[in-house]
Amino acid sequence: MKTQLFILLSVALGLGAQAQNSATPQNYSWDNLPKVTRPVFKADTINIVKYGAVPDGRTLNTRFINQAIEDCNKKGGGVVLIPAGLWISGPIYLKSNVNLHVAKSATLFFTDDKSQYKIVEGEYEGRKVARNESPIFGQDLENIAITGKGIIDGNGDVWRAVHQSQLPPPDWKKKVASGGVVSDDGKTWYPSQQFKEASAQKKSMLLVPGKPLSAFEDMKDVLRPNLLVLNNCKKVLIEGVILQNSAAWCLHPILCEDLTISDVMVKNPDYAHNGDGMDIESCRNFIIENSILDVGDDAICIKSGKDEEGRKRGRPTENGIIRGNTVYKGHGGVVVGSEMSGGARNLFIENCSFLGTDKGLRFKSTRGRGGVVENIYARNLYMKDIIQEAVFFDMHYFVKFITDSERDTRPVVNEGTPVFRNMVFENIACSGANTALFIRGLSEMPIQNITLKNSVFKSTVGVELIEASNIHIENVQLHTNPSKPLVSVNTARNVTIDGLKYASGLGVLLKADGKDNQKISIRNTDTKSAKQALELTGGAVKGQVVFR
């Protein structure tokens, strides 16, 4: 009875949050996908060379590029052309109605002179913080683009610390010889003494009343910028370019509408701390398609603010299409969270390949975060050599940062309780993973209404369900280590497994652990090819599981 009451309360809270955030509700589906409006530009083109820019890899071209963008905007918009060459620049500010076109064989390379970047108010995981200016920035703009076949390089190595364990010995030796300083224990390289001291003293980048931006000068080197930040912009296009080597996140659109990211390549070294590919935060109506990512953290990540600040903002990331993308290295192929306090909904993911990522689909949150994540649909995903889980939910994900505020971590249902529900994943082919499907909810808020169907997984472990409710697994093949239980449940309720297939010689088909499992049903599944159909541990009883 207590469990049922918690679930009813949680559903009510979730519906309330959804109603609060909704504009006009839409019944999106695979047959009715969200619509995204692309920007349109005048054909007029301004070449930065006419302003005095020099492609010699030495001249600082910041003022020439920014003046060209300013003039293009004043004339009603058009194209600002960065032609072939090696162009060094400081921070660039986009303007409405301007398409910054980086031509093929052009490299826009941002200077390693940190004095060119002012300390400004920025965002870090949903909170206001001091940061260095982003190499490319736009705010409150409409009808903007970055296009072309050229390269945009953030020169991130001059900003990042690196652990010795992240590099092969020759690369570590080269890094130490390049300058900078090494930690007292010899295990971490810092780009400067200031970076080392600020890290050791755990100085906070958080903006607080009474502390001006000038007060952060003694930790400037730690305030690493994201390569591209677009804040509160409408009708945005990023197409064709290569974005690489960012000091932190590569692409960070926040509070944007009608966002198109198409045919780009995003690269960060695998040792890049916070080296995310794309962080789509509190954006509405977006598409990410036909792009390649190879990064040092989450690849395509959905966020909407963190804890109380994110809930106050109340802007979910919604109405998005993610299709035709390839992800190589990354902590997750497509990720939701963990900063998702404003919610996320109506996301459609299809025809993507994840090749060697830590996880495939990754959903993460924690107590105190809040937010409703719902109506997520994924199909035709192809995964190979996934290091950990192919499909992963974990409501116990938490990394403590200096900027974090206090959270209510009591196991009760309140505004800080995250809700993940109503998702359908189908036609997934995974060759190689540690675990096919892992779900771990909260005792007061299980993961709810998840369907996985018509899929094939080759993995060490099959399915693990902990604090999960209304889980449906239909027509799924699991090729696993026969010494492991194919399916394990602990505090799982209303689980239906229909048409499950596996190789003969399996030790245990289903392991039920604990006394709180309810209504576990296995249908149309061969139980005789396993040495043991059901294993009961931790007080589990036979009546929890029904074979039909």
PDB file of N, CA and C in Angstrom, residues 416-491:
ATOM      1  N   GLY A 416      12.030  17.819  -5.580  1.00  0.00           N
ATOM      2  CA  GLY A 416      13.371  17.403  -5.964  1.00  0.00           C
ATOM      3  C   GLY A 416      13.472  15.959  -6.419  1.00  0.00           C
ATOM      4  N   THR A 417      12.342  15.279  -6.556  1.00  0.00           N
ATOM      5  CA  THR A 417      12.351  13.881  -6.980  1.00  0.00           C
ATOM      6  C   THR A 417      12.349  13.807  -8.514  1.00  0.00           C
ATOM      7  N   PRO A 418      13.364  13.235  -9.122  1.00  0.00           N
ATOM      8  CA  PRO A 418      13.363  13.099 -10.582  1.00  0.00           C
ATOM      9  C   PRO A 418      12.402  12.000 -11.021  1.00  0.00           C
ATOM     10  N   VAL A 419      11.745  12.215 -12.161  1.00  0.00           N
ATOM     11  CA  VAL A 419      10.804  11.252 -12.727  1.00  0.00           C
ATOM     12  C   VAL A 419      11.250  10.894 -14.141  1.00  0.00           C
ATOM     13  N   PHE A 420      11.463   9.622 -14.410  1.00  0.00           N
ATOM     14  CA  PHE A 420      11.804   9.130 -15.748  1.00  0.00           C
ATOM     15  C   PHE A 420      10.745   8.110 -16.144  1.00  0.00           C
ATOM     16  N   ARG A 421      10.047   8.356 -17.259  1.00  0.00           N
ATOM     17  CA  ARG A 421       8.923   7.488 -17.598  1.00  0.00           C
ATOM     18  C   ARG A 421       8.575   7.594 -19.086  1.00  0.00           C
ATOM     19  N   ASN A 422       7.802   6.613 -19.534  1.00  0.00           N
ATOM     20  CA  ASN A 422       7.178   6.635 -20.858  1.00  0.00           C
ATOM     21  C   ASN A 422       8.215   6.711 -21.989  1.00  0.00           C
ATOM     22  N   MET A 423       8.892   5.584 -22.203  1.00  0.00           N
ATOM     23  CA  MET A 423       9.910   5.512 -23.250  1.00  0.00           C
ATOM     24  C   MET A 423       9.789   4.187 -23.986  1.00  0.00           C
ATOM     25  N   VAL A 424      10.051   4.232 -25.285  1.00  0.00           N
ATOM     26  CA  VAL A 424      10.004   3.031 -26.118  1.00  0.00           C
ATOM     27  C   VAL A 424      11.278   2.963 -26.946  1.00  0.00           C
ATOM     28  N   PHE A 425      12.013   1.858 -26.812  1.00  0.00           N
ATOM     29  CA  PHE A 425      13.235   1.623 -27.575  1.00  0.00           C
ATOM     30  C   PHE A 425      13.032   0.355 -28.399  1.00  0.00           C
ATOM     31  N   GLU A 426      13.318   0.430 -29.684  1.00  0.00           N
ATOM     32  CA  GLU A 426      13.088  -0.728 -30.546  1.00  0.00           C
ATOM     33  C   GLU A 426      14.128  -0.817 -31.651  1.00  0.00           C
ATOM     34  N   ASN A 427      14.302  -2.043 -32.125  1.00  0.00           N
ATOM     35  CA  ASN A 427      15.238  -2.311 -33.220  1.00  0.00           C
ATOM     36  C   ASN A 427      16.644  -1.819 -32.879  1.00  0.00           C
ATOM     37  N   ILE A 428      17.159  -2.290 -31.755  1.00  0.00           N
ATOM     38  CA  ILE A 428      18.535  -2.016 -31.353  1.00  0.00           C
ATOM     39  C   ILE A 428      19.362  -3.268 -31.607  1.00  0.00           C
ATOM     40  N   ALA A 429      20.491  -3.104 -32.275  1.00  0.00           N
ATOM     41  CA  ALA A 429      21.433  -4.197 -32.477  1.00  0.00           C
ATOM     42  C   ALA A 429      22.737  -3.817 -31.798  1.00  0.00           C
ATOM     43  N   CYS A 430      23.141  -4.624 -30.818  1.00  0.00           N
ATOM     44  CA  CYS A 430      24.349  -4.322 -30.052  1.00  0.00           C
ATOM     45  C   CYS A 430      25.264  -5.537 -30.062  1.00  0.00           C
ATOM     46  N   SER A 431      26.450  -5.372 -30.617  1.00  0.00           N
ATOM     47  CA  SER A 431      27.454  -6.438 -30.635  1.00  0.00           C
ATOM     48  C   SER A 431      28.588  -6.050 -29.701  1.00  0.00           C
ATOM     49  N   GLY A 432      28.438  -6.481 -28.465  1.00  0.00           N
ATOM     50  CA  GLY A 432      29.478  -6.219 -27.487  1.00  0.00           C
ATOM     51  C   GLY A 432      29.111  -5.138 -26.499  1.00  0.00           C
ATOM     52  N   ALA A 433      28.845  -5.532 -25.251  1.00  0.00           N
ATOM     53  CA  ALA A 433      28.605  -4.612 -24.142  1.00  0.00           C
ATOM     54  C   ALA A 433      28.778  -5.401 -22.861  1.00  0.00           C
ATOM     55  N   ASN A 434      29.009  -4.722 -21.770  1.00  0.00           N
ATOM     56  CA  ASN A 434      29.034  -5.436 -20.499  1.00  0.00           C
ATOM     57  C   ASN A 434      27.619  -5.849 -20.095  1.00  0.00           C
ATOM     58  N   THR A 435      26.650  -4.909 -20.247  1.00  0.00           N
ATOM     59  CA  THR A 435      25.261  -5.162 -19.877  1.00  0.00           C
ATOM     60  C   THR A 435      24.349  -4.646 -20.964  1.00  0.00           C
ATOM     61  N   ALA A 436      23.316  -5.401 -21.299  1.00  0.00           N
ATOM     62  CA  ALA A 436      22.378  -4.967 -22.331  1.00  0.00           C
ATOM     63  C   ALA A 436      21.473  -3.857 -21.815  1.00  0.00           C
ATOM     64  N   LEU A 437      20.764  -4.102 -20.713  1.00  0.00           N
ATOM     65  CA  LEU A 437      19.826  -3.125 -20.164  1.00  0.00           C
ATOM     66  C   LEU A 437      19.995  -3.073 -18.658  1.00  0.00           C
ATOM     67  N   PHE A 438      20.234  -1.860 -18.135  1.00  0.00           N
ATOM     68  CA  PHE A 438      20.368  -1.656 -16.696  1.00  0.00           C
ATOM     69  C   PHE A 438      19.427  -0.542 -16.283  1.00  0.00           C
ATOM     70  N   ILE A 439      18.558  -0.807 -15.307  1.00  0.00           N
ATOM     71  CA  ILE A 439      17.637   0.197 -14.796  1.00  0.00           C
ATOM     72  C   ILE A 439      17.714   0.193 -13.281  1.00  0.00           C
ATOM     73  N   ARG A 440      18.022   1.358 -12.698  1.00  0.00           N
ATOM     74  CA  ARG A 440      18.032   1.503 -11.244  1.00  0.00           C
ATOM     75  C   ARG A 440      17.345   2.815 -10.884  1.00  0.00           C
ATOM     76  N   GLY A 441      16.133   2.697 -10.358  1.00  0.00           N
ATOM     77  CA  GLY A 441      15.392   3.873  -9.937  1.00  0.00           C
ATOM     78  C   GLY A 441      15.597   4.168  -8.471  1.00  0.00           C
ATOM     79  N   LEU A 442      14.677   4.932  -7.911  1.00  0.00           N
ATOM     80  CA  LEU A 442      14.710   5.266  -6.495  1.00  0.00           C
ATOM     81  C   LEU A 442      13.626   4.487  -5.763  1.00  0.00           C
ATOM     82  N   SER A 443      13.820   4.237  -4.487  1.00  0.00           N
ATOM     83  CA  SER A 443      12.814   3.493  -3.723  1.00  0.00           C
ATOM     84  C   SER A 443      11.483   4.219  -3.709  1.00  0.00           C
ATOM     85  N   GLU A 444      11.535   5.560  -3.678  1.00  0.00           N
ATOM     86  CA  GLU A 444      10.310   6.358  -3.679  1.00  0.00           C
ATOM     87  C   GLU A 444       9.831   6.708  -5.077  1.00  0.00           C
ATOM     88  N   MET A 445      10.644   6.436  -6.092  1.00  0.00           N
ATOM     89  CA  MET A 445      10.275   6.789  -7.466  1.00  0.00           C
ATOM     90  C   MET A 445      10.952   5.821  -8.444  1.00  0.00           C
ATOM     91  N   PRO A 446      10.304   4.705  -8.740  1.00  0.00           N
ATOM     92  CA  PRO A 446      10.894   3.785  -9.708  1.00  0.00           C
ATOM     93  C   PRO A 446      10.914   4.379 -11.114  1.00  0.00           C
ATOM     94  N   ILE A 447      11.795   3.866 -11.934  1.00  0.00           N
ATOM     95  CA  ILE A 447      11.740   4.159 -13.372  1.00  0.00           C
ATOM     96  C   ILE A 447      10.464   3.503 -13.896  1.00  0.00           C
ATOM     97  N   GLN A 448       9.674   4.243 -14.698  1.00  0.00           N
ATOM     98  CA  GLN A 448       8.342   3.774 -15.032  1.00  0.00           C
ATOM     99  C   GLN A 448       8.098   3.725 -16.543  1.00  0.00           C
ATOM    100  N   ASN A 449       7.383   2.681 -16.945  1.00  0.00           N
ATOM    101  CA  ASN A 449       6.840   2.584 -18.307  1.00  0.00           C
ATOM    102  C   ASN A 449       7.938   2.643 -19.380  1.00  0.00           C
ATOM    103  N   ILE A 450       8.801   1.649 -19.330  1.00  0.00           N
ATOM    104  CA  ILE A 450       9.883   1.525 -20.314  1.00  0.00           C
ATOM    105  C   ILE A 450       9.632   0.265 -21.132  1.00  0.00           C
ATOM    106  N   THR A 451       9.664   0.403 -22.460  1.00  0.00           N
ATOM    107  CA  THR A 451       9.492  -0.736 -23.358  1.00  0.00           C
ATOM    108  C   THR A 451      10.747  -0.914 -24.201  1.00  0.00           C
ATOM    109  N   LEU A 452      11.241  -2.143 -24.243  1.00  0.00           N
ATOM    110  CA  LEU A 452      12.355  -2.517 -25.119  1.00  0.00           C
ATOM    111  C   LEU A 452      11.889  -3.682 -25.968  1.00  0.00           C
ATOM    112  N   LYS A 453      11.946  -3.534 -27.290  1.00  0.00           N
ATOM    113  CA  LYS A 453      11.420  -4.603 -28.136  1.00  0.00           C
ATOM    114  C   LYS A 453      12.206  -4.743 -29.435  1.00  0.00           C
ATOM    115  N   ASN A 454      12.048  -5.955 -30.026  1.00  0.00           N
ATOM    116  CA  ASN A 454      12.598  -6.254 -31.349  1.00  0.00           C
ATOM    117  C   ASN A 454      14.084  -5.906 -31.449  1.00  0.00           C
ATOM    118  N   SER A 455      14.864  -6.389 -30.474  1.00  0.00           N
ATOM    119  CA  SER A 455      16.271  -6.012 -30.404  1.00  0.00           C
ATOM    120  C   SER A 455      17.139  -7.226 -30.108  1.00  0.00           C
ATOM    121  N   VAL A 456      18.435  -7.076 -30.433  1.00  0.00           N
ATOM    122  CA  VAL A 456      19.410  -8.149 -30.236  1.00  0.00           C
ATOM    123  C   VAL A 456      20.630  -7.572 -29.525  1.00  0.00           C
ATOM    124  N   PHE A 457      21.058  -8.256 -28.454  1.00  0.00           N
ATOM    125  CA  PHE A 457      22.218  -7.801 -27.700  1.00  0.00           C
ATOM    126  C   PHE A 457      23.194  -8.961 -27.503  1.00  0.00           C
ATOM    127  N   LYS A 458      24.450  -8.676 -27.750  1.00  0.00           N
ATOM    128  CA  LYS A 458      25.521  -9.577 -27.346  1.00  0.00           C
ATOM    129  C   LYS A 458      26.265  -8.871 -26.221  1.00  0.00           C
ATOM    130  N   SER A 459      26.176  -9.439 -25.012  1.00  0.00           N
ATOM    131  CA  SER A 459      26.737  -8.763 -23.849  1.00  0.00           C
ATOM    132  C   SER A 459      27.127  -9.793 -22.802  1.00  0.00           C
ATOM    133  N   THR A 460      27.907  -9.367 -21.821  1.00  0.00           N
ATOM    134  CA  THR A 460      28.268 -10.268 -20.727  1.00  0.00           C
ATOM    135  C   THR A 460      27.060 -10.535 -19.831  1.00  0.00           C
ATOM    136  N   VAL A 461      26.340  -9.478 -19.500  1.00  0.00           N
ATOM    137  CA  VAL A 461      25.163  -9.549 -18.637  1.00  0.00           C
ATOM    138  C   VAL A 461      23.946  -9.140 -19.450  1.00  0.00           C
ATOM    139  N   GLY A 462      22.800  -9.735 -19.143  1.00  0.00           N
ATOM    140  CA  GLY A 462      21.593  -9.423 -19.893  1.00  0.00           C
ATOM    141  C   GLY A 462      20.874  -8.194 -19.367  1.00  0.00           C
ATOM    142  N   VAL A 463      19.894  -8.414 -18.476  1.00  0.00           N
ATOM    143  CA  VAL A 463      19.031  -7.340 -17.987  1.00  0.00           C
ATOM    144  C   VAL A 463      19.089  -7.290 -16.467  1.00  0.00           C
ATOM    145  N   GLU A 464      19.232  -6.076 -15.908  1.00  0.00           N
ATOM    146  CA  GLU A 464      19.182  -5.866 -14.462  1.00  0.00           C
ATOM    147  C   GLU A 464      18.163  -4.772 -14.173  1.00  0.00           C
ATOM    148  N   LEU A 465      17.151  -5.100 -13.367  1.00  0.00           N
ATOM    149  CA  LEU A 465      16.089  -4.159 -13.025  1.00  0.00           C
ATOM    150  C   LEU A 465      16.040  -3.971 -11.516  1.00  0.00           C
ATOM    151  N   ILE A 466      16.203  -2.729 -11.067  1.00  0.00           N
ATOM    152  CA  ILE A 466      16.170  -2.393  -9.652  1.00  0.00           C
ATOM    153  C   ILE A 466      15.288  -1.163  -9.487  1.00  0.00           C
ATOM    154  N   GLU A 467      14.294  -1.249  -8.627  1.00  0.00           N
ATOM    155  CA  GLU A 467      13.353  -0.145  -8.437  1.00  0.00           C
ATOM    156  C   GLU A 467      12.795   0.316  -9.784  1.00  0.00           C
ATOM    157  N   ALA A 468      12.120  -0.611 -10.464  1.00  0.00           N
ATOM    158  CA  ALA A 468      11.566  -0.348 -11.793  1.00  0.00           C
ATOM    159  C   ALA A 468      10.122  -0.815 -11.824  1.00  0.00           C
ATOM    160  N   SER A 469       9.288  -0.089 -12.572  1.00  0.00           N
ATOM    161  CA  SER A 469       7.865  -0.405 -12.618  1.00  0.00           C
ATOM    162  C   SER A 469       7.346  -0.327 -14.047  1.00  0.00           C
ATOM    163  N   ASN A 470       6.502  -1.283 -14.411  1.00  0.00           N
ATOM    164  CA  ASN A 470       5.908  -1.318 -15.755  1.00  0.00           C
ATOM    165  C   ASN A 470       6.982  -1.346 -16.837  1.00  0.00           C
ATOM    166  N   ILE A 471       7.775  -2.393 -16.784  1.00  0.00           N
ATOM    167  CA  ILE A 471       8.838  -2.604 -17.761  1.00  0.00           C
ATOM    168  C   ILE A 471       8.401  -3.728 -18.702  1.00  0.00           C
ATOM    169  N   HIS A 472       8.510  -3.486 -19.987  1.00  0.00           N
ATOM    170  CA  HIS A 472       8.065  -4.459 -20.988  1.00  0.00           C
ATOM    171  C   HIS A 472       9.229  -4.787 -21.922  1.00  0.00           C
ATOM    172  N   ILE A 473       9.573  -6.063 -21.967  1.00  0.00           N
ATOM    173  CA  ILE A 473      10.650  -6.549 -22.839  1.00  0.00           C
ATOM    174  C   ILE A 473      10.024  -7.548 -23.785  1.00  0.00           C
ATOM    175  N   GLU A 474      10.036  -7.222 -25.059  1.00  0.00           N
ATOM    176  CA  GLU A 474       9.279  -7.990 -26.042  1.00  0.00           C
ATOM    177  C   GLU A 474      10.140  -8.342 -27.253  1.00  0.00           C
ATOM    178  N   ASN A 475      10.186  -9.635 -27.573  1.00  0.00           N
ATOM    179  CA  ASN A 475      10.912 -10.108 -28.746  1.00  0.00           C
ATOM    180  C   ASN A 475      12.357  -9.607 -28.746  1.00  0.00           C
ATOM    181  N   VAL A 476      13.062  -9.901 -27.670  1.00  0.00           N
ATOM    182  CA  VAL A 476      14.459  -9.488 -27.508  1.00  0.00           C
ATOM    183  C   VAL A 476      15.341 -10.725 -27.415  1.00  0.00           C
ATOM    184  N   GLN A 477      16.481 -10.689 -28.099  1.00  0.00           N
ATOM    185  CA  GLN A 477      17.482 -11.752 -28.015  1.00  0.00           C
ATOM    186  C   GLN A 477      18.637 -11.270 -27.147  1.00  0.00           C
ATOM    187  N   LEU A 478      19.024 -12.123 -26.188  1.00  0.00           N
ATOM    188  CA  LEU A 478      20.148 -11.811 -25.313  1.00  0.00           C
ATOM    189  C   LEU A 478      21.183 -12.917 -25.422  1.00  0.00           C
ATOM    190  N   HIS A 479      22.330 -12.588 -25.957  1.00  0.00           N
ATOM    191  CA  HIS A 479      23.443 -13.535 -26.071  1.00  0.00           C
ATOM    192  C   HIS A 479      24.476 -13.140 -25.025  1.00  0.00           C
ATOM    193  N   THR A 480      24.506 -13.880 -23.912  1.00  0.00           N
ATOM    194  CA  THR A 480      25.249 -13.456 -22.730  1.00  0.00           C
ATOM    195  C   THR A 480      26.174 -14.552 -22.226  1.00  0.00           C
ATOM    196  N   ASN A 481      26.920 -14.220 -21.183  1.00  0.00           N
ATOM    197  CA  ASN A 481      27.729 -15.209 -20.474  1.00  0.00           C
ATOM    198  C   ASN A 481      26.775 -16.169 -19.761  1.00  0.00           C
ATOM    199  N   PRO A 482      26.817 -17.460 -20.088  1.00  0.00           N
ATOM    200  CA  PRO A 482      25.834 -18.399 -19.517  1.00  0.00           C
ATOM    201  C   PRO A 482      25.931 -18.555 -18.010  1.00  0.00           C
ATOM    202  N   SER A 483      27.023 -18.119 -17.405  1.00  0.00           N
ATOM    203  CA  SER A 483      27.147 -18.251 -15.953  1.00  0.00           C
ATOM    204  C   SER A 483      26.422 -17.131 -15.206  1.00  0.00           C
ATOM    205  N   LYS A 484      25.988 -16.108 -15.937  1.00  0.00           N
ATOM    206  CA  LYS A 484      25.269 -14.997 -15.322  1.00  0.00           C
ATOM    207  C   LYS A 484      23.764 -15.195 -15.503  1.00  0.00           C
ATOM    208  N   PRO A 485      22.940 -14.784 -14.513  1.00  0.00           N
ATOM    209  CA  PRO A 485      21.491 -14.806 -14.753  1.00  0.00           C
ATOM    210  C   PRO A 485      21.151 -13.935 -15.960  1.00  0.00           C
ATOM    211  N   LEU A 486      20.253 -14.425 -16.794  1.00  0.00           N
ATOM    212  CA  LEU A 486      19.893 -13.664 -17.986  1.00  0.00           C
ATOM    213  C   LEU A 486      19.169 -12.376 -17.602  1.00  0.00           C
ATOM    214  N   VAL A 487      18.242 -12.494 -16.648  1.00  0.00           N
ATOM    215  CA  VAL A 487      17.488 -11.344 -16.150  1.00  0.00           C
ATOM    216  C   VAL A 487      17.528 -11.360 -14.628  1.00  0.00           C
ATOM    217  N   SER A 488      17.837 -10.201 -14.029  1.00  0.00           N
ATOM    218  CA  SER A 488      17.834 -10.072 -12.572  1.00  0.00           C
ATOM    219  C   SER A 488      16.873  -8.964 -12.183  1.00  0.00           C
ATOM    220  N   VAL A 489      16.032  -9.231 -11.177  1.00  0.00           N
ATOM    221  CA  VAL A 489      15.092  -8.213 -10.717  1.00  0.00           C
ATOM    222  C   VAL A 489      15.216  -8.046  -9.210  1.00  0.00           C
ATOM    223  N   ASN A 490      15.110  -6.794  -8.766  1.00  0.00           N
ATOM    224  CA  ASN A 490      15.127  -6.470  -7.349  1.00  0.00           C
ATOM    225  C   ASN A 490      14.217  -5.263  -7.144  1.00  0.00           C
ATOM    226  N   THR A 491      13.142  -5.458  -6.403  1.00  0.00           N
ATOM    227  CA  THR A 491      12.133  -4.414  -6.205  1.00  0.00           C
ATOM    228  C   THR A 491      11.623  -3.926  -7.561  1.00  0.00           C
TER     229      THR A 491
END
